[in-house]
XYZ file of C-alpha atoms in Angstrom:
730
model
C 112.199 110.591 74.181
C 111.613 111.259 70.526
C 113.108 108.973 68.000
C 116.299 110.120 66.110
C 114.267 110.192 62.814
C 111.958 112.823 64.250
C 114.916 114.915 65.356
C 116.399 114.699 61.814
C 113.132 116.027 60.395
C 112.368 118.687 63.038
C 115.551 120.618 63.008
C 115.789 121.292 59.230
C 111.988 121.885 59.006
C 112.110 124.586 61.679
C 115.004 126.138 59.843
C 112.967 126.066 56.479
C 109.966 127.532 58.257
C 112.171 130.406 59.481
C 113.477 131.133 55.988
C 109.964 130.994 54.475
C 108.713 133.276 57.105
C 111.434 135.802 56.464
C 110.595 135.748 52.748
C 106.911 136.303 53.420
C 107.892 139.294 55.481
C 110.092 140.536 52.622
C 107.205 140.113 50.208
C 104.873 142.157 52.348
C 107.378 144.930 52.637
C 108.038 144.883 48.898
C 104.241 145.775 48.385
C 105.195 149.315 49.612
C 106.132 150.982 46.271
C 108.917 153.407 46.041
C 107.223 155.180 43.140
C 104.374 157.628 42.677
C 100.999 155.941 42.737
C 97.908 157.987 42.024
C 95.754 155.254 43.550
C 97.605 155.104 46.836
C 94.791 156.856 48.747
C 91.888 154.617 47.626
C 91.046 153.586 51.155
C 90.403 150.157 52.554
C 91.816 150.259 55.990
C 94.466 147.666 55.496
C 96.490 146.902 58.617
C 99.783 147.032 56.710
C 98.756 150.421 55.237
C 99.144 149.511 51.546
C 95.659 150.978 50.680
C 95.231 153.475 53.485
C 94.614 157.198 52.897
C 97.531 159.421 52.920
C 96.950 161.743 55.945
C 99.056 164.654 54.860
C 97.776 165.333 51.400
C 97.626 169.174 52.107
C 101.354 169.148 52.679
C 101.978 167.980 49.125
C 103.831 164.964 50.356
C 102.360 162.712 47.673
C 104.155 164.904 45.224
C 105.843 162.672 42.516
C 109.047 164.710 43.035
C 109.209 163.798 46.722
C 108.668 160.141 46.097
C 111.255 160.174 43.343
C 113.706 161.887 45.661
C 113.231 159.218 48.185
C 114.011 156.458 45.648
C 117.079 158.373 44.537
C 118.430 158.701 48.049
C 117.613 155.038 48.807
C 119.632 153.986 45.674
C 122.546 156.155 46.691
C 122.644 154.572 50.200
C 122.317 151.076 48.800
C 125.210 151.494 46.292
C 127.413 152.986 48.824
C 126.796 150.140 51.356
C 127.230 147.472 48.508
C 130.333 149.107 47.238
C 131.954 149.181 50.771
C 131.004 145.517 51.567
C 132.336 144.353 48.304
C 135.691 146.181 48.904
C 135.765 144.825 52.523
C 135.114 141.226 51.439
C 137.982 141.355 49.022
C 140.300 141.780 51.949
C 138.269 139.304 54.053
C 138.571 136.760 51.320
C 142.388 136.926 51.284
C 142.390 136.584 55.202
C 139.895 133.722 54.942
C 142.117 131.671 52.614
C 145.321 132.430 54.489
C 143.703 131.601 57.891
C 142.256 128.393 56.454
C 145.776 127.353 55.283
C 147.055 128.085 58.923
C 144.386 125.856 60.423
C 145.280 122.975 58.043
C 148.946 123.325 58.688
C 148.796 123.686 62.431
C 146.261 120.824 63.074
C 147.779 118.620 60.446
C 151.159 118.901 62.150
C 149.933 117.388 65.290
C 150.559 113.833 64.092
C 152.998 114.860 61.333
C 150.301 114.774 58.704
C 149.784 111.047 59.338
C 146.804 109.303 57.773
C 146.989 106.452 60.337
C 144.112 106.149 62.851
C 145.020 107.209 66.361
C 143.872 106.259 69.859
C 140.872 108.326 71.032
C 141.680 110.844 73.624
C 138.939 109.766 76.127
C 138.949 106.033 75.178
C 142.459 104.887 74.465
C 141.097 101.290 73.654
C 139.196 102.710 70.674
C 140.577 104.032 67.299
C 139.579 107.467 66.116
C 140.179 109.232 62.777
C 143.688 110.653 62.088
C 144.665 114.128 62.984
C 144.954 114.944 59.223
C 141.198 114.435 58.928
C 140.545 116.839 61.766
C 142.713 119.342 59.888
C 140.854 118.964 56.683
C 137.408 118.985 58.233
C 138.097 121.770 60.600
C 139.313 123.939 57.740
C 136.117 123.191 55.807
C 133.941 123.999 58.691
C 135.914 127.342 59.158
C 135.215 128.193 55.518
C 131.530 127.282 55.811
C 131.189 129.419 59.054
C 132.997 132.350 57.430
C 130.844 132.300 54.316
C 127.664 131.883 56.196
C 128.623 135.011 58.457
C 129.496 137.026 55.374
C 126.292 136.134 53.633
C 124.251 136.860 56.672
C 125.681 140.227 57.082
C 125.372 141.005 53.360
C 121.738 139.930 53.197
C 120.867 142.076 56.290
C 122.416 145.091 54.671
C 120.517 144.548 51.417
C 117.278 144.191 53.270
C 117.819 147.251 55.330
C 118.636 149.479 52.353
C 115.533 148.057 50.584
C 113.307 149.021 53.426
C 114.504 152.455 54.518
C 112.694 154.532 51.921
C 109.623 152.274 52.279
C 109.567 153.111 55.926
C 109.735 156.793 55.111
C 106.856 156.740 52.644
C 104.570 154.670 55.048
C 105.192 157.386 57.726
C 102.884 159.581 55.563
C 100.040 157.376 56.731
C 101.009 157.283 60.450
C 103.709 156.200 62.767
C 102.147 152.708 63.093
C 102.385 151.977 59.417
C 106.068 153.019 59.373
C 106.773 151.002 62.463
C 105.327 147.837 60.822
C 107.491 148.225 57.766
C 110.672 148.756 59.656
C 109.938 145.915 62.124
C 109.037 143.422 59.331
C 112.276 144.281 57.598
C 114.232 143.683 60.654
C 112.428 140.319 60.963
C 113.608 139.428 57.544
C 117.192 139.622 58.658
C 116.519 138.041 62.091
C 114.907 134.908 60.745
C 117.154 134.516 57.744
C 120.237 134.564 59.883
C 118.911 132.252 62.692
C 117.581 129.821 60.145
C 120.591 129.792 57.847
C 122.960 129.450 60.724
C 121.036 126.503 62.138
C 120.502 124.863 58.698
C 124.081 125.149 57.652
C 125.346 123.794 60.963
C 122.972 120.860 60.848
C 123.847 119.946 57.218
C 127.473 120.224 58.033
C 127.251 117.814 60.983
C 125.354 115.342 58.990
C 127.877 115.532 55.940
C 130.838 115.191 58.310
C 129.097 112.186 60.039
C 129.276 110.279 56.743
C 133.133 110.172 57.149
C 133.447 110.128 60.971
C 130.873 107.442 61.523
C 130.952 106.521 65.286
C 133.904 108.863 66.041
C 131.854 111.661 67.480
C 134.760 113.096 69.373
C 136.520 113.805 66.223
C 133.366 114.873 64.408
C 132.449 117.661 66.898
C 136.103 118.656 67.305
C 136.152 119.424 63.610
C 132.755 121.280 63.939
C 134.384 123.919 66.052
C 135.985 125.490 63.000
C 132.347 126.668 62.118
C 132.345 128.943 65.156
C 135.745 130.284 64.451
C 134.768 131.130 60.908
C 131.787 132.956 62.093
C 133.725 135.144 64.760
C 136.531 135.842 62.516
C 134.323 137.484 59.829
C 132.356 139.232 62.573
C 135.488 140.975 63.829
C 136.026 142.378 60.230
C 132.289 143.319 59.888
C 132.263 145.044 63.276
C 135.616 146.918 63.194
C 135.470 147.804 59.420
C 131.791 148.837 59.567
C 132.271 150.557 62.891
C 135.084 152.666 61.712
C 133.142 153.557 58.422
C 129.936 154.568 60.148
C 131.519 156.484 62.939
C 133.976 158.420 60.714
C 130.991 159.626 58.684
C 128.688 160.229 61.616
C 131.351 162.253 63.639
C 132.277 164.212 60.486
C 128.773 165.016 59.704
C 127.799 166.023 63.225
C 130.862 168.134 64.117
C 130.840 170.289 60.943
C 127.159 170.275 60.203
C 125.498 170.615 63.585
C 128.213 172.361 65.694
C 129.911 174.507 63.084
C 127.320 175.136 60.427
C 124.162 174.878 62.682
C 122.240 172.742 60.213
C 119.902 169.931 61.075
C 120.922 166.228 61.124
C 120.678 164.518 57.676
C 120.405 167.992 56.043
C 121.099 167.402 52.218
C 123.541 170.263 52.278
C 125.874 168.202 54.400
C 128.403 166.346 52.153
C 128.791 163.489 54.686
C 125.053 162.719 55.047
C 124.967 159.913 52.573
C 128.097 158.269 53.945
C 126.452 158.629 57.430
C 123.329 156.677 56.283
C 125.508 154.163 54.539
C 127.372 153.531 57.803
C 124.244 152.728 59.628
C 123.925 149.724 57.315
C 127.380 148.453 57.059
C 128.138 148.765 60.834
C 124.855 148.314 62.758
C 123.280 145.860 60.256
C 126.059 143.776 58.636
C 128.209 144.013 61.613
C 125.681 143.057 64.204
C 124.329 140.220 62.080
C 127.791 138.713 61.688
C 128.505 139.276 65.461
C 125.350 137.451 66.795
C 125.808 134.691 64.289
C 129.210 134.112 65.581
C 127.972 133.956 69.192
C 125.210 131.468 68.124
C 127.708 129.278 66.224
C 130.216 129.292 69.035
C 127.832 128.491 71.886
C 126.375 125.559 69.802
C 129.897 124.276 69.017
C 131.042 124.578 72.634
C 127.987 122.701 73.780
C 128.419 119.906 71.182
C 132.122 119.461 71.992
C 131.456 118.958 75.683
C 128.436 116.657 74.998
C 130.514 114.549 72.586
C 132.760 113.402 75.432
C 129.847 112.929 77.831
C 127.249 110.200 77.915
C 125.400 111.688 74.868
C 128.381 111.199 72.769
C 129.765 108.029 74.321
C 126.485 106.220 73.959
C 125.756 107.862 70.469
C 122.368 109.399 71.473
C 121.765 111.527 68.534
C 118.678 113.299 69.733
C 120.172 114.183 73.136
C 123.350 115.260 71.301
C 121.363 117.574 69.160
C 119.813 119.300 72.244
C 121.411 122.613 71.358
C 120.096 122.591 67.820
C 116.627 121.640 69.098
C 116.556 124.604 71.418
C 117.497 126.767 68.459
C 114.759 125.226 66.413
C 112.247 125.931 69.039
C 113.546 129.407 69.293
C 112.609 130.090 65.624
C 109.021 128.964 66.159
C 108.799 130.974 69.361
C 110.135 134.132 67.607
C 107.718 133.596 64.747
C 104.825 133.751 67.099
C 106.251 136.773 68.881
C 106.829 138.664 65.754
C 103.109 138.314 64.919
C 102.219 140.251 68.152
C 104.030 143.305 66.787
C 102.860 143.014 63.091
C 99.433 141.439 63.215
C 97.761 140.955 66.633
C 98.233 144.649 67.726
C 98.591 147.956 66.000
C 100.709 150.926 67.010
C 98.670 154.174 66.911
C 100.794 156.646 68.867
C 104.437 157.498 69.238
C 104.479 156.518 72.972
C 103.453 152.935 72.033
C 106.644 152.357 70.078
C 109.074 151.394 72.945
C 106.466 149.397 74.739
C 105.792 147.269 71.689
C 109.567 146.508 71.270
C 109.870 145.740 75.025
C 106.891 143.362 74.759
C 108.697 141.418 71.979
C 111.375 140.727 74.588
C 109.002 139.689 77.337
C 106.693 137.612 75.157
C 109.574 135.746 73.444
C 111.212 134.901 76.826
C 108.060 133.605 78.342
C 107.120 131.520 75.325
C 110.817 130.221 75.040
C 110.693 129.104 78.620
C 107.721 126.814 77.811
C 109.494 125.786 74.620
C 112.696 124.792 76.413
C 110.558 122.728 78.886
C 109.069 120.833 76.140
C 112.455 120.268 74.218
C 114.157 119.209 77.401
C 111.426 116.679 78.283
C 111.216 115.009 74.808
C 114.899 115.134 73.813
C 116.914 114.547 76.961
C 116.930 111.438 79.283
C 115.905 111.884 82.882
C 119.547 111.519 83.958
C 122.900 111.523 82.136
C 126.500 112.297 82.679
C 128.555 115.462 81.624
C 132.300 115.599 81.383
C 133.585 117.770 84.122
C 137.345 118.292 84.389
C 138.274 114.630 84.027
C 135.227 113.135 85.700
C 131.642 112.284 84.603
C 128.992 114.477 86.577
C 125.511 113.157 86.914
C 122.849 115.646 85.768
C 119.059 115.472 85.565
C 117.002 116.830 82.707
C 115.290 119.449 84.889
C 118.662 120.886 85.883
C 119.538 121.214 82.313
C 116.191 123.004 81.672
C 117.151 125.510 84.431
C 120.549 126.066 82.926
C 118.851 127.278 79.665
C 116.339 129.293 81.475
C 118.803 131.058 83.613
C 120.753 132.243 80.477
C 117.326 133.204 78.822
C 116.073 135.337 81.706
C 119.451 136.843 82.352
C 119.262 138.123 78.665
C 115.969 139.770 79.394
C 117.281 141.420 82.541
C 120.299 142.809 80.568
C 117.773 144.008 78.028
C 115.668 145.768 80.492
C 118.738 147.367 82.296
C 120.108 148.557 78.958
C 116.811 150.093 78.080
C 116.631 151.925 81.373
C 120.100 153.366 81.032
C 119.716 154.320 77.282
C 116.159 155.348 76.689
C 115.191 159.021 76.958
C 112.024 157.912 78.836
C 113.872 157.374 82.035
C 115.899 159.629 84.346
C 119.515 158.433 83.548
C 119.474 159.828 79.933
C 117.507 162.900 81.058
C 120.077 163.573 83.608
C 122.790 163.410 80.948
C 120.680 165.747 78.768
C 120.250 168.109 81.730
C 124.061 168.210 82.295
C 124.432 169.792 78.853
C 123.238 173.110 80.525
C 126.796 173.705 81.690
C 128.563 172.586 78.537
C 130.163 169.513 76.928
C 132.624 168.748 79.752
C 129.786 167.897 82.412
C 127.889 166.068 79.602
C 130.893 163.754 79.210
C 131.366 163.275 82.905
C 127.708 162.378 83.433
C 127.773 160.065 80.487
C 130.791 158.112 81.505
C 129.322 157.828 85.047
C 126.108 156.425 83.622
C 128.080 153.833 81.534
C 130.132 152.602 84.435
C 126.992 152.317 86.653
C 125.044 150.501 84.054
C 127.231 147.426 84.083
C 126.442 146.589 87.705
C 123.139 144.652 87.327
C 124.176 142.895 84.034
C 127.405 141.682 85.717
C 125.413 140.160 88.647
C 122.907 138.547 86.073
C 125.792 136.968 84.161
C 127.577 135.924 87.360
C 124.404 134.265 88.771
C 123.913 132.480 85.387
C 127.522 131.131 85.470
C 127.060 129.960 89.019
C 123.750 128.241 88.637
C 124.575 126.629 85.316
C 127.846 125.397 86.270
C 126.572 124.005 89.558
C 123.870 122.018 87.658
C 125.693 120.760 84.594
C 129.337 121.937 84.756
C 130.675 123.539 81.494
C 127.867 122.006 79.356
C 125.449 124.104 81.559
C 127.235 127.325 80.880
C 127.206 126.490 77.020
C 123.492 125.854 76.973
C 122.912 128.932 79.196
C 124.643 131.095 76.525
C 122.443 129.297 73.937
C 119.387 130.107 76.084
C 120.398 133.777 75.904
C 120.609 133.505 72.161
C 117.671 131.272 71.562
C 115.442 134.228 70.746
C 118.103 135.618 68.409
C 115.591 136.072 65.518
C 113.528 138.562 67.728
C 116.680 140.210 69.033
C 117.954 140.834 65.630
C 114.595 142.002 64.333
C 114.598 144.625 67.182
C 118.209 145.531 66.557
C 117.874 145.873 62.713
C 114.775 148.029 63.234
C 116.964 150.829 64.607
C 119.178 151.583 61.628
C 116.333 151.179 59.284
C 114.311 153.799 61.160
C 117.475 156.011 61.406
C 117.793 155.799 57.636
C 114.137 156.576 57.172
C 114.558 159.793 59.088
C 117.572 160.770 57.047
C 115.656 160.174 53.842
C 112.651 162.147 55.017
C 114.939 165.178 55.915
C 116.919 164.925 52.540
C 113.647 164.612 50.522
C 112.354 167.766 52.073
C 109.291 166.060 53.606
C 107.164 167.881 56.221
C 108.288 168.257 59.824
C 105.407 166.145 60.900
C 106.860 163.247 58.911
C 110.306 163.818 60.468
C 108.831 163.903 63.851
C 107.421 160.441 63.231
C 110.657 159.078 61.831
C 112.525 160.679 64.800
C 110.320 158.853 67.239
C 111.052 155.636 65.476
C 114.792 156.361 65.569
C 114.853 157.309 69.222
C 113.335 153.929 70.043
C 115.759 152.394 67.589
C 118.761 153.766 69.406
C 117.498 151.975 72.582
C 116.918 148.716 70.885
C 120.360 148.983 69.221
C 121.788 149.208 72.730
C 119.575 146.272 73.781
C 121.032 144.159 70.878
C 124.542 145.065 71.905
C 123.781 144.156 75.564
C 122.570 140.693 74.351
C 125.630 140.260 72.203
C 128.132 141.352 74.939
C 126.281 139.421 77.739
C 126.226 136.158 75.569
C 129.762 136.656 74.647
C 130.698 136.321 78.326
C 129.007 133.107 78.639
C 130.043 131.841 75.233
C 133.695 132.569 76.075
C 133.585 130.652 79.316
C 131.845 127.826 77.660
C 134.440 127.717 74.952
C 137.111 127.779 77.770
C 135.421 124.783 79.246
C 135.404 122.984 75.970
C 139.114 123.930 75.596
C 140.236 122.509 78.903
C 138.221 119.488 78.263
C 139.780 118.923 74.799
C 143.298 119.725 76.028
C 142.968 117.278 79.023
C 143.457 120.110 81.582
C 142.032 119.196 84.899
C 143.047 122.249 87.046
C 143.933 125.810 86.326
C 146.188 127.329 88.959
C 146.235 131.147 88.853
C 149.318 131.166 91.138
C 151.395 129.495 88.416
C 153.458 132.292 86.777
C 152.490 131.236 83.220
C 148.884 131.422 84.029
C 149.132 134.720 85.913
C 151.041 136.219 82.933
C 148.233 135.035 80.710
C 145.706 136.755 82.848
C 147.663 140.065 82.740
C 148.102 139.916 79.019
C 144.443 138.973 78.548
C 143.360 141.953 80.795
C 145.518 144.355 78.692
C 144.187 143.237 75.209
C 140.686 144.982 75.591
C 142.546 148.384 76.307
C 145.008 147.736 73.463
C 142.178 146.900 71.004
C 140.016 149.781 72.257
C 142.916 152.165 71.701
C 143.420 150.906 68.175
C 139.702 151.207 67.304
C 139.290 154.553 68.917
C 142.352 155.910 67.118
C 141.198 154.490 63.895
C 137.856 156.231 64.166
C 139.591 159.472 65.092
C 141.910 159.258 62.113
C 139.080 158.412 59.686
C 136.841 161.176 61.192
C 139.575 163.739 60.808
C 139.801 163.155 57.061
C 135.975 163.357 56.863
C 135.820 166.648 58.854
C 138.402 168.154 56.670
C 136.615 167.107 53.464
C 133.287 168.397 54.705
C 134.732 171.707 55.687
C 136.478 171.941 52.264
C 133.220 171.424 50.476
C 131.355 174.053 52.494
C 134.157 176.492 51.925
C 134.757 175.899 48.172
C 131.413 175.010 46.747
C 129.455 178.179 45.962
C 125.734 178.164 46.973
C 126.119 174.987 49.141
C 124.859 176.517 52.208
C 122.079 178.283 50.255
C 120.837 174.941 48.991
C 121.419 176.022 45.335
C 124.366 173.725 44.854
C 124.804 170.099 45.469
C 127.606 168.695 47.596
C 129.957 165.843 46.503
C 128.427 162.864 48.403
C 130.539 160.284 46.539
C 133.866 161.632 47.718
C 132.766 161.401 51.343
C 131.591 157.813 50.853
C 135.050 157.074 49.262
C 136.904 158.643 52.172
C 134.956 156.593 54.691
C 135.434 153.348 52.615
C 139.235 153.898 52.079
C 139.867 154.936 55.693
C 137.911 152.080 57.351
C 139.534 149.482 55.257
C 143.094 150.909 55.812
C 142.404 151.195 59.617
C 140.831 147.725 59.760
C 143.772 145.755 58.471
C 146.250 146.235 61.343
C 143.983 145.305 63.621
C 135.190 147.685 78.548
C 132.272 146.524 76.308
C 128.844 146.966 78.015
C 129.994 150.319 79.642
C 131.179 151.711 76.343
C 127.951 150.750 74.468
C 125.628 152.074 77.087
C 127.535 155.329 77.497
C 127.331 155.937 73.826
C 123.716 155.001 73.545
C 122.833 157.329 76.437
C 124.660 160.240 74.911
C 122.922 159.703 71.526
C 119.487 159.683 73.143
C 120.301 162.612 75.301
C 120.949 164.642 72.212
C 117.642 163.335 70.694
C 115.780 164.091 73.869
C 116.808 167.780 73.555
C 116.041 167.895 69.906
C 112.540 166.418 70.221
C 111.507 168.820 72.918
C 108.651 166.544 73.815
C 108.480 167.493 77.499
C 108.741 170.657 79.547
C 112.202 169.674 80.755
C 113.438 168.949 77.220
C 112.171 172.273 76.005
C 113.944 174.130 78.774
C 117.209 172.814 77.497
C 116.712 174.776 74.307
C 116.023 174.160 70.584
C 118.369 172.687 68.035
C 121.435 175.016 67.843
C 121.463 176.147 71.508
C 124.472 175.738 73.612
C 122.909 172.789 75.474
C 122.217 171.146 72.146
C 125.757 171.703 70.900
C 127.070 170.116 74.144
C 124.887 167.123 73.687
C 126.148 166.729 70.093
C 129.701 166.767 71.262
C 128.888 164.111 73.832
C 127.109 162.047 71.090
C 130.298 162.203 68.783
C 132.430 161.113 71.665
C 129.959 158.216 72.323
C 129.676 157.220 68.679
C 133.045 155.178 68.499
C 132.349 153.745 72.013
C 128.918 152.309 71.213
C 129.438 151.248 67.534
C 133.150 150.433 67.198
C 135.181 149.797 70.396
C 132.408 148.376 72.678
C 130.810 145.924 70.173
C 134.245 144.835 68.926
C 135.563 143.821 72.253
C 133.068 140.983 72.752
C 134.174 139.509 69.320
C 137.721 139.789 70.330
C 137.104 137.859 73.581
C 135.088 135.132 71.802
C 137.617 134.860 68.963
C 140.540 134.276 71.398
C 138.490 131.578 73.164
C 137.413 129.749 70.009
C 140.770 129.931 68.528
C 142.087 128.138 71.687
C 139.543 125.462 71.201
C 140.134 124.858 67.516
C 143.966 124.769 68.040
C 143.671 122.766 71.239
C 145.313 119.619 69.695
C 148.222 121.878 68.400
C 148.632 123.550 71.764
C 148.568 120.187 73.611
C 151.296 118.904 71.420
C 153.431 122.047 70.812
C 152.304 124.431 73.423
C 154.472 126.742 75.508
C 156.864 127.473 72.803
C 157.762 130.945 74.188
C 158.401 129.590 77.660
C 160.459 126.766 76.336
C 162.663 129.185 74.358
C 163.324 131.358 77.504
C 163.640 128.439 80.043
């Protein structure tokens, strides 16, 4: 085993390497200037395209007015996204302070705010830090997790809005150049989030350790607040951002495409800027916070279980930090994997885009398998014990290796299945597109059937992961399996962020009046991006299932529960209420999107009817008012506030629409051009799918994780004062 000193050096070093790599990617992207450059076509054949010839000079796309228009649109999108997030974070800040106070009061009340040391839960002959200390440090950890989540989402949004116009401009030199800019920009977000999450968690553990000393049970119990903070902010980001983006998207599509028969992202559509803003606040900031929450929670769950196992009892620091070492290896693996897309190979044709993104998943998974083997061999003893419902289970290091790998490969399977059901290259989406021949109703039926069918293989993959990991290493095995699925989070986020950046790039090309050839390239990037976004949601939802079970395991361990009897009325009632919550939550989010979209549709209709010359292109719409409507509606609907199926259904509908629009095959052309009845049916299906795939579906996995991590953080309170409702009525 490696010495503790090496562990203390390796973890922060890998985190810093991830941050530096993300900054290098940002620097390379920044070399693409959003300004007219007369020397832009001076040749040189640079792989990144900064000195390549423009290939469409005859179309006048190097016109200074076009470039200036791209910069103007980019600024409008960036300002709208920043304004929304600032408004959202004001409400989030109030919640953060109020919830932090609740954590302190609830946990402090366990021992009556006593400052006296107490007997340790699992070693009554030893003294541990007082409950008041747990209350204070859990509150601090919650705030750190919340701030890290917010910062991760905000930085991701800023990077995406910085890169969208640059992707558009690089499309003038070919689809490969535009792909590299979009993917590098996604990598900036992915590596920043993964590295910051790891670094902040590691620093927090070491700072808390100065107070807790040998009381690792209390130390890692307090650390669970970090995961709670991450998920709490993710819920705001996902719900608020999801309502914003889908209100604008539905409003723009229904009035623009269906009623007015104008193209997507047409500058005459008043909601077009709000639509592009929504891609960033929902799919970028929301997804960033979501996956950060999953990472933080899986790490915390593993650390809590390990702290009451032989790692914690014997104070084996390196073995205790195994989850962090796996994440550290993940950063290095993802760094190497990214180079395959940006430096080792070059995309030269549209049909190479999706395979390149798929190769990112395959390469990162294979390399990570080797990396996990190395980490397990050097950081974990050949045999050790793991706490398992009141007993200590003997586990071997090869079994722990398999636990991580089963989660890692289950994630790859979920990614591939998601791609199959949401990519327009395969029959499921083509069947949905074909169903548009007979109208919107059959499109909806086929789309729902696809979504329901798409969950079968992912459920079996997750079930197998749970069985294998629990059999080998009890609840700790499930926690590290979840961590394995998230170990390549930097690559996963890069792939996911690539989608909205490409979507924005296409919108900017349309609004700037660039040639149809440029729009075809950005559409190809966007179509692949829709699939990658669905893959990202699949990872988030799949990992949420494992994380929630791991958190439940940590909860029953911390609350000293040895058995859970589903025949007990209280437990059965809990199951029924828990099963009801996703439907309640989905109803709230779907209704919120509907209410917000209604206001947007009315505003867009009003502008088309009252602004003379708008349809002729001689007058400019009031973009700002639509942005304000989406912002106000999403914040208002956010306050009062069946996942894979919803996400895949929405993704399939979206790509079915794009499949018809692209007309890239004989079958697609037979379904008619834009504006045909089949196309209008596809647009209606797309608008139904929007709130499913970008609001309700992604929000559900956060809800599930949030309930689980709240149970873990408040376990001491529940153990002392639990069952209040049943006591009242008994």
